[in-house]
mmCIF file of C-alpha atoms in Angstrom:
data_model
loop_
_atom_site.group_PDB
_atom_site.id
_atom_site.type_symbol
_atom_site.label_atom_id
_atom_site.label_comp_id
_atom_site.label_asym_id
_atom_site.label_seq_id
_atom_site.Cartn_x
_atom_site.Cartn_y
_atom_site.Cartn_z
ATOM 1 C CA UNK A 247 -17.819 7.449 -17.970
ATOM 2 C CA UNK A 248 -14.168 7.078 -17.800
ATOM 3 C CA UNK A 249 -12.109 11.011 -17.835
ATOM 4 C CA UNK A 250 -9.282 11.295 -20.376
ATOM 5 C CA UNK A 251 -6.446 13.177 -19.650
ATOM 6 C CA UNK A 252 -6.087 16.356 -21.384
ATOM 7 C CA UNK A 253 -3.024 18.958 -20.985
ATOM 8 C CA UNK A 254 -4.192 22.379 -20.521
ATOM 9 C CA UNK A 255 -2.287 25.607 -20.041
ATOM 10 C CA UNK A 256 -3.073 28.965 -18.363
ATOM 11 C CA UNK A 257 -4.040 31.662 -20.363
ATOM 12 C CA UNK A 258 -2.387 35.192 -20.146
ATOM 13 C CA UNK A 259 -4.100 37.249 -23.427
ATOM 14 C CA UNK A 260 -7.487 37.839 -24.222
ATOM 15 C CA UNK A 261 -9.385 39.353 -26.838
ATOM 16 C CA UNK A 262 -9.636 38.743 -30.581
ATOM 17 C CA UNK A 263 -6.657 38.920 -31.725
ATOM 18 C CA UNK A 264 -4.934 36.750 -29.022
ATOM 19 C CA UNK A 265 -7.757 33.794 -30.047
ATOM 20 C CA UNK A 266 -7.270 33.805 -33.758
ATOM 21 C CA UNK A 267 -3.040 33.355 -33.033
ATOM 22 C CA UNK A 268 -3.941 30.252 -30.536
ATOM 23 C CA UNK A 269 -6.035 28.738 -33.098
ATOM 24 C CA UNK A 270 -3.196 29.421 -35.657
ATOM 25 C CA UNK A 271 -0.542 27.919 -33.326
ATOM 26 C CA UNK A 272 -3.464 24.409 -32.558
ATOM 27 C CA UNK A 273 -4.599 26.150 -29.357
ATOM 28 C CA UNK A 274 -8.073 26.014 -28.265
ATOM 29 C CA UNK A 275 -9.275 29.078 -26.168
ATOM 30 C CA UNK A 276 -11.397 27.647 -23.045
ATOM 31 C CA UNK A 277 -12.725 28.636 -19.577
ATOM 32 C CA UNK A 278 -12.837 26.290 -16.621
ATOM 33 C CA UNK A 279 -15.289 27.722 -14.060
ATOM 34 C CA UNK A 280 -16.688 26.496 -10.643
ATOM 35 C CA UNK A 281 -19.131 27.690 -7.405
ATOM 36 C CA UNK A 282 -16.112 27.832 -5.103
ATOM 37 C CA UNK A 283 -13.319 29.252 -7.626
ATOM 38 C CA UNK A 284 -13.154 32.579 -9.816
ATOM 39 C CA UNK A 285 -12.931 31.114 -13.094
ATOM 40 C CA UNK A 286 -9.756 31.037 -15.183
ATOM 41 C CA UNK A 287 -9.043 31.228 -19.226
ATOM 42 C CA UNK A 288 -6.939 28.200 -20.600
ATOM 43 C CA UNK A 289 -5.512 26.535 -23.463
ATOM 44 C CA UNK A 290 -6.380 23.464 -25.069
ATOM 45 C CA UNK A 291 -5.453 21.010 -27.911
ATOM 46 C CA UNK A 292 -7.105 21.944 -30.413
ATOM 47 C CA UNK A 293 -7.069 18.413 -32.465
ATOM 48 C CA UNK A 294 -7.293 16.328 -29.000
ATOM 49 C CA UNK A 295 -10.046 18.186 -27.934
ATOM 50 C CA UNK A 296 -11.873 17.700 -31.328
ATOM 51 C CA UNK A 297 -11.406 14.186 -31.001
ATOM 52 C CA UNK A 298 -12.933 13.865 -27.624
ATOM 53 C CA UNK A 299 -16.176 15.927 -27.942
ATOM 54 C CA UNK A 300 -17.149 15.042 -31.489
ATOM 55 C CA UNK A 301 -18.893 11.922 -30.603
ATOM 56 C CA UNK A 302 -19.669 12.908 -26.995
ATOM 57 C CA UNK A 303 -21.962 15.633 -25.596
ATOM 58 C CA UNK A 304 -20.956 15.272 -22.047
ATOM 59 C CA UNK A 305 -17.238 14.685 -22.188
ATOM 60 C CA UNK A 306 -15.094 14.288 -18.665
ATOM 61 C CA UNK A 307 -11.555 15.323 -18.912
ATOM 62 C CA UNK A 308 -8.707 14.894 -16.512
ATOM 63 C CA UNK A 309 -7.329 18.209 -17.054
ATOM 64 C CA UNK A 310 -3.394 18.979 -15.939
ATOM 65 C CA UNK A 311 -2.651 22.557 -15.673
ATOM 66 C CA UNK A 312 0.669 22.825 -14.302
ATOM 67 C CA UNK A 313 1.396 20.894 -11.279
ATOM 68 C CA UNK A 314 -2.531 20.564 -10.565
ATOM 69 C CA UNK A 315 -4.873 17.785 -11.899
ATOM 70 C CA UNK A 316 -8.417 18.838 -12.227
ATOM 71 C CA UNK A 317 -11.774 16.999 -13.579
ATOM 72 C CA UNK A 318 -13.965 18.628 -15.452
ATOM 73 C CA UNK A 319 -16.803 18.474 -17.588
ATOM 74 C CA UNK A 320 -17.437 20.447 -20.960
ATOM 75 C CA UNK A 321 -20.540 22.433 -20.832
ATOM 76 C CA UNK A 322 -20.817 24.383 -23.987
ATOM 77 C CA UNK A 323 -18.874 24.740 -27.424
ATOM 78 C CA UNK A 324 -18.835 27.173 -29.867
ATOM 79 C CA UNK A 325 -18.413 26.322 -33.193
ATOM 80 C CA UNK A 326 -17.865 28.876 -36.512
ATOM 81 C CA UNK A 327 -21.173 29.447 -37.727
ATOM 82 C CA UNK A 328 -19.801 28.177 -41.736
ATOM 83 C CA UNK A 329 -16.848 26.096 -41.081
ATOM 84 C CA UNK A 330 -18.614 24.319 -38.060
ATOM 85 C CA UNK A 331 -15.062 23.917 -36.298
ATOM 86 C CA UNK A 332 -14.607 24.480 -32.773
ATOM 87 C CA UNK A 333 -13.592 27.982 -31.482
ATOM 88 C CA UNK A 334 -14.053 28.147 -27.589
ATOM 89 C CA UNK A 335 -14.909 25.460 -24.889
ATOM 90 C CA UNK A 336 -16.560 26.049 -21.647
ATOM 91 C CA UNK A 337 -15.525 23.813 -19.028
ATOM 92 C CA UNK A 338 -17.369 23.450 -15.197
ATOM 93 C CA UNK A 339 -14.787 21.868 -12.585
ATOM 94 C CA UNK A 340 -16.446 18.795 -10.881
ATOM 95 C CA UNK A 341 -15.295 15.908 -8.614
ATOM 96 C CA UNK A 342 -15.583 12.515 -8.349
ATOM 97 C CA UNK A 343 -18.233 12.272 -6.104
ATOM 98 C CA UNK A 344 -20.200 16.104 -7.517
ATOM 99 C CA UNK A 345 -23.635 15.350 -8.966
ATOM 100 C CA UNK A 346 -23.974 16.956 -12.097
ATOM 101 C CA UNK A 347 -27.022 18.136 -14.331
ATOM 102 C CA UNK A 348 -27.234 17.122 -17.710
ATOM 103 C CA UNK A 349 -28.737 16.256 -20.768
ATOM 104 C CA UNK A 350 -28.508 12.681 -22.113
ATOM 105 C CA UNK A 351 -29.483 11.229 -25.630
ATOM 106 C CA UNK A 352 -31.942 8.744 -25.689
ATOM 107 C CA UNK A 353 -31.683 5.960 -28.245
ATOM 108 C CA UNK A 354 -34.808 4.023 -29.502
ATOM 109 C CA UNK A 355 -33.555 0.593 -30.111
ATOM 110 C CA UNK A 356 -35.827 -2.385 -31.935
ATOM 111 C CA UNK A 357 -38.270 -2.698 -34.628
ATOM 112 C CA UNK A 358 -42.107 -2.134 -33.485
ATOM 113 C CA UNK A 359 -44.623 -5.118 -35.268
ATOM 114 C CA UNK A 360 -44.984 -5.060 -39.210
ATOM 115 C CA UNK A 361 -46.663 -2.620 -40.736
ATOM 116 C CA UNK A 362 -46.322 0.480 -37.927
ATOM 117 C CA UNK A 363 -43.963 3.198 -37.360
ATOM 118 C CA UNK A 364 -42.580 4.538 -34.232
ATOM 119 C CA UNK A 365 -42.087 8.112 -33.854
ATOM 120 C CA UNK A 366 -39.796 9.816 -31.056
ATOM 121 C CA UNK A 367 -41.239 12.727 -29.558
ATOM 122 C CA UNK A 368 -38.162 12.733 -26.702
ATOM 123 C CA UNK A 369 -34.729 12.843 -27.808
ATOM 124 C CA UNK A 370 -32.721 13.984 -24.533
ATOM 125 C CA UNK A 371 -33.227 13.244 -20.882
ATOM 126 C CA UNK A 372 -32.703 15.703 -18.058
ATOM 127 C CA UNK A 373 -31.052 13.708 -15.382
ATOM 128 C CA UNK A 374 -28.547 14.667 -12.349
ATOM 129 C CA UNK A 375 -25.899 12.152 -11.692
ATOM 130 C CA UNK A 376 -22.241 11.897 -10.357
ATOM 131 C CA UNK A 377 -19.883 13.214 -12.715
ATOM 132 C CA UNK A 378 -18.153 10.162 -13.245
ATOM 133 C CA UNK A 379 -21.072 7.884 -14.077
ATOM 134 C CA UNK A 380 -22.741 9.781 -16.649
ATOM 135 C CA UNK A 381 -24.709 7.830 -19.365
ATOM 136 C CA UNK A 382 -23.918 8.010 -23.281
ATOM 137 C CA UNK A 383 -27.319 7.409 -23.342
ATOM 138 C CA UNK A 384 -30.437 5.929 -22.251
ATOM 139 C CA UNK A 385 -31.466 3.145 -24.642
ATOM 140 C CA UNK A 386 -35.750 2.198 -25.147
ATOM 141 C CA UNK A 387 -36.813 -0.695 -26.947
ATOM 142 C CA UNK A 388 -39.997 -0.756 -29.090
ATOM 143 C CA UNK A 389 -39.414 -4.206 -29.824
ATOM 144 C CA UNK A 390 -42.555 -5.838 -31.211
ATOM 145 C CA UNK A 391 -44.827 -3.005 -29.719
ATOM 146 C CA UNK A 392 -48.388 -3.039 -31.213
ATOM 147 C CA UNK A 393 -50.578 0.215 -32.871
ATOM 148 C CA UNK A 394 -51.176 2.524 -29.971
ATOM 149 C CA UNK A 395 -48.785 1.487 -27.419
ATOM 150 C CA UNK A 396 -46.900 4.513 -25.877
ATOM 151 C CA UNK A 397 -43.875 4.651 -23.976
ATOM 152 C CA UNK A 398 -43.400 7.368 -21.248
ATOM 153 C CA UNK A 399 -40.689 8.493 -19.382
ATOM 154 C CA UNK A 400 -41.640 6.197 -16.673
ATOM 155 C CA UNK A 401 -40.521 3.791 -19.147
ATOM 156 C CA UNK A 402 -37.196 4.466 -18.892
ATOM 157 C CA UNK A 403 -34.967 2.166 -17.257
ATOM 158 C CA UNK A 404 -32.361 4.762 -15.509
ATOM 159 C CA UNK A 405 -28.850 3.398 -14.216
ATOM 160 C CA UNK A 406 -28.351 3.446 -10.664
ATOM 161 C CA UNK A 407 -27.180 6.776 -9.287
ATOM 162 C CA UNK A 408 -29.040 9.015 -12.152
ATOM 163 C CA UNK A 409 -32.150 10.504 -11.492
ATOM 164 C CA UNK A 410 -34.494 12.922 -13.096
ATOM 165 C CA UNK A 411 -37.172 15.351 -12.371
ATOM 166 C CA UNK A 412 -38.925 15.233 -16.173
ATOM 167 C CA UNK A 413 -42.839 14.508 -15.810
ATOM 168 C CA UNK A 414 -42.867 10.085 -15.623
ATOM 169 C CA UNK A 415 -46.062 10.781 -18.309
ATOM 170 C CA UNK A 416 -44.503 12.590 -20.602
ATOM 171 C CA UNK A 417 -44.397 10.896 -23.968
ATOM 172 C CA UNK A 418 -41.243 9.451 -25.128
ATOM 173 C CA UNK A 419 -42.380 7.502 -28.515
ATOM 174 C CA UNK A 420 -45.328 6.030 -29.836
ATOM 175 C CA UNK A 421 -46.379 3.473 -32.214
ATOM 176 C CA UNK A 422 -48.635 4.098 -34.883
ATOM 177 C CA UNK A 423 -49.684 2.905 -38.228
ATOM 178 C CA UNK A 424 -48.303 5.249 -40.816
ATOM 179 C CA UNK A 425 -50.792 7.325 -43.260
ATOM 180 C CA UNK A 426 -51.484 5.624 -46.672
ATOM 181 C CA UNK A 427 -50.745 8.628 -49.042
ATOM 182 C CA UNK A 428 -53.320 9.475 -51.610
ATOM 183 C CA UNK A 429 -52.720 8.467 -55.096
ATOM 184 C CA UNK A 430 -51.699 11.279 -57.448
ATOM 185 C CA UNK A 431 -54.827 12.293 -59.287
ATOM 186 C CA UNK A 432 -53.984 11.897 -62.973
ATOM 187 C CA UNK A 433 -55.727 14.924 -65.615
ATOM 188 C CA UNK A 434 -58.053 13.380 -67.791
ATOM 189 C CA UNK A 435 -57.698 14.837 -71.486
ATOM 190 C CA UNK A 436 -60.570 17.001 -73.021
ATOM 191 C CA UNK A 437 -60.755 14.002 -75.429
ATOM 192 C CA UNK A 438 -60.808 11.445 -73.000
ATOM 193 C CA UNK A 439 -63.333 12.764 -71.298
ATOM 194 C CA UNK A 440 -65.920 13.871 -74.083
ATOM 195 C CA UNK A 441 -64.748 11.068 -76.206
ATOM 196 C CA UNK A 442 -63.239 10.570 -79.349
ATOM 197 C CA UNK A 443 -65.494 12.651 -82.071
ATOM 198 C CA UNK A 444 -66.565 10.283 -85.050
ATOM 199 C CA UNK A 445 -64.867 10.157 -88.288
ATOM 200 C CA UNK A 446 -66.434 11.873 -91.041
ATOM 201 C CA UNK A 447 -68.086 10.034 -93.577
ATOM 202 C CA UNK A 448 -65.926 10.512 -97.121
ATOM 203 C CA UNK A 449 -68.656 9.599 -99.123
ATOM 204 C CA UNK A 450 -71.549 12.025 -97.815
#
């Protein structure tokens, strides 16, 4: 996964008041924190950062902050419970070489043989990898799979250089036949089911 280059700047004000006038002015509040570092409040673009962790839940940014370049990956966002827009980003400083935990999507690829259904019980992967090579996801094909076939975690074909400690059994998808819902029972009419009485005889 390739970094893009974001500008950062330090930041002097906390509190409140100081966030809602960065988002005003486009700034993003963020932290950048590490094991060897204290950890320091920033600035960001608001619109570039937007861009770059919509689509991506394990972005890698080139950060500049001054004279200093710095990697580093975004751990957590918090978004406005309504609006859903992005108010603060956590960042953890890496380097190229750091192994890194995370959580990758995995993506079920293929159609499973006529008439069945797969369902996905797994949706993200806990894997540890270096920073730089981390996976937009781990793809699974069900291609053709019959009723009953399962596919585990041992399944998965990892890229070289990620790992992961998750169970090899545990259940990924399986193939099944879906369940044939039951008709709607229709109400038979008091008439239709005593039948029709019979007409009166006009000349008795």
């Amino acid at each position: 996964m390739a970094a893009i280059a974001l500008t950062a700047e330090l930041r002097e004000e906390t509190g409140k008041g100081a966030a809602r006038r960065a988002r005003r002015a486009g700034k993003l509040p963020a932290v950048i924190y590490s094991s060897d570092t204290e950890t320091r409040s920033l600035y960001l673009p608001a619109h570039e950062t937007f861009l770059i962790v919509k689509d991506n839940a394990n972005a890698l940014v080139s950060l500049t902050i001054g004279d200093e370049k710095q990697l580093a990956l975004v751990k957590a966002i918090q978004r406005h419970p309504v609006r859903r827009d992005i108010l603060h980003v956590d960042l953890l400083a890496v380097s190229r070489t750091e192994k890194v935990d995370v959580d990758v999507a995995i993506e079920v690829t293929g159609e499973s043989a006529p008439g069945t259904i797969h369902a996905q019980e797994m949706f993200e992967l806990a894997v540890s990898c270096p920073a730089i090579e981390i996976p937009e996801s781990i793809a699974l094909s069900v291609e053709g799979l019959e009723e009953g076939s399962v596919l585990r975690v041992g399944d998965l074909t990892l890229p070289e250089d990620v790992t992961t400690d998750v169970d090899p059994e545990e259940v990924v998808v399986s193939v099944m036949i879906p369940e044939e819902e039951p008709e709607p029972e229709t109400e038979e009419t008091e008439g239709e089911e005593e039948g029709e009485p019979e007409a009166e005889d006009e000349d008795a």
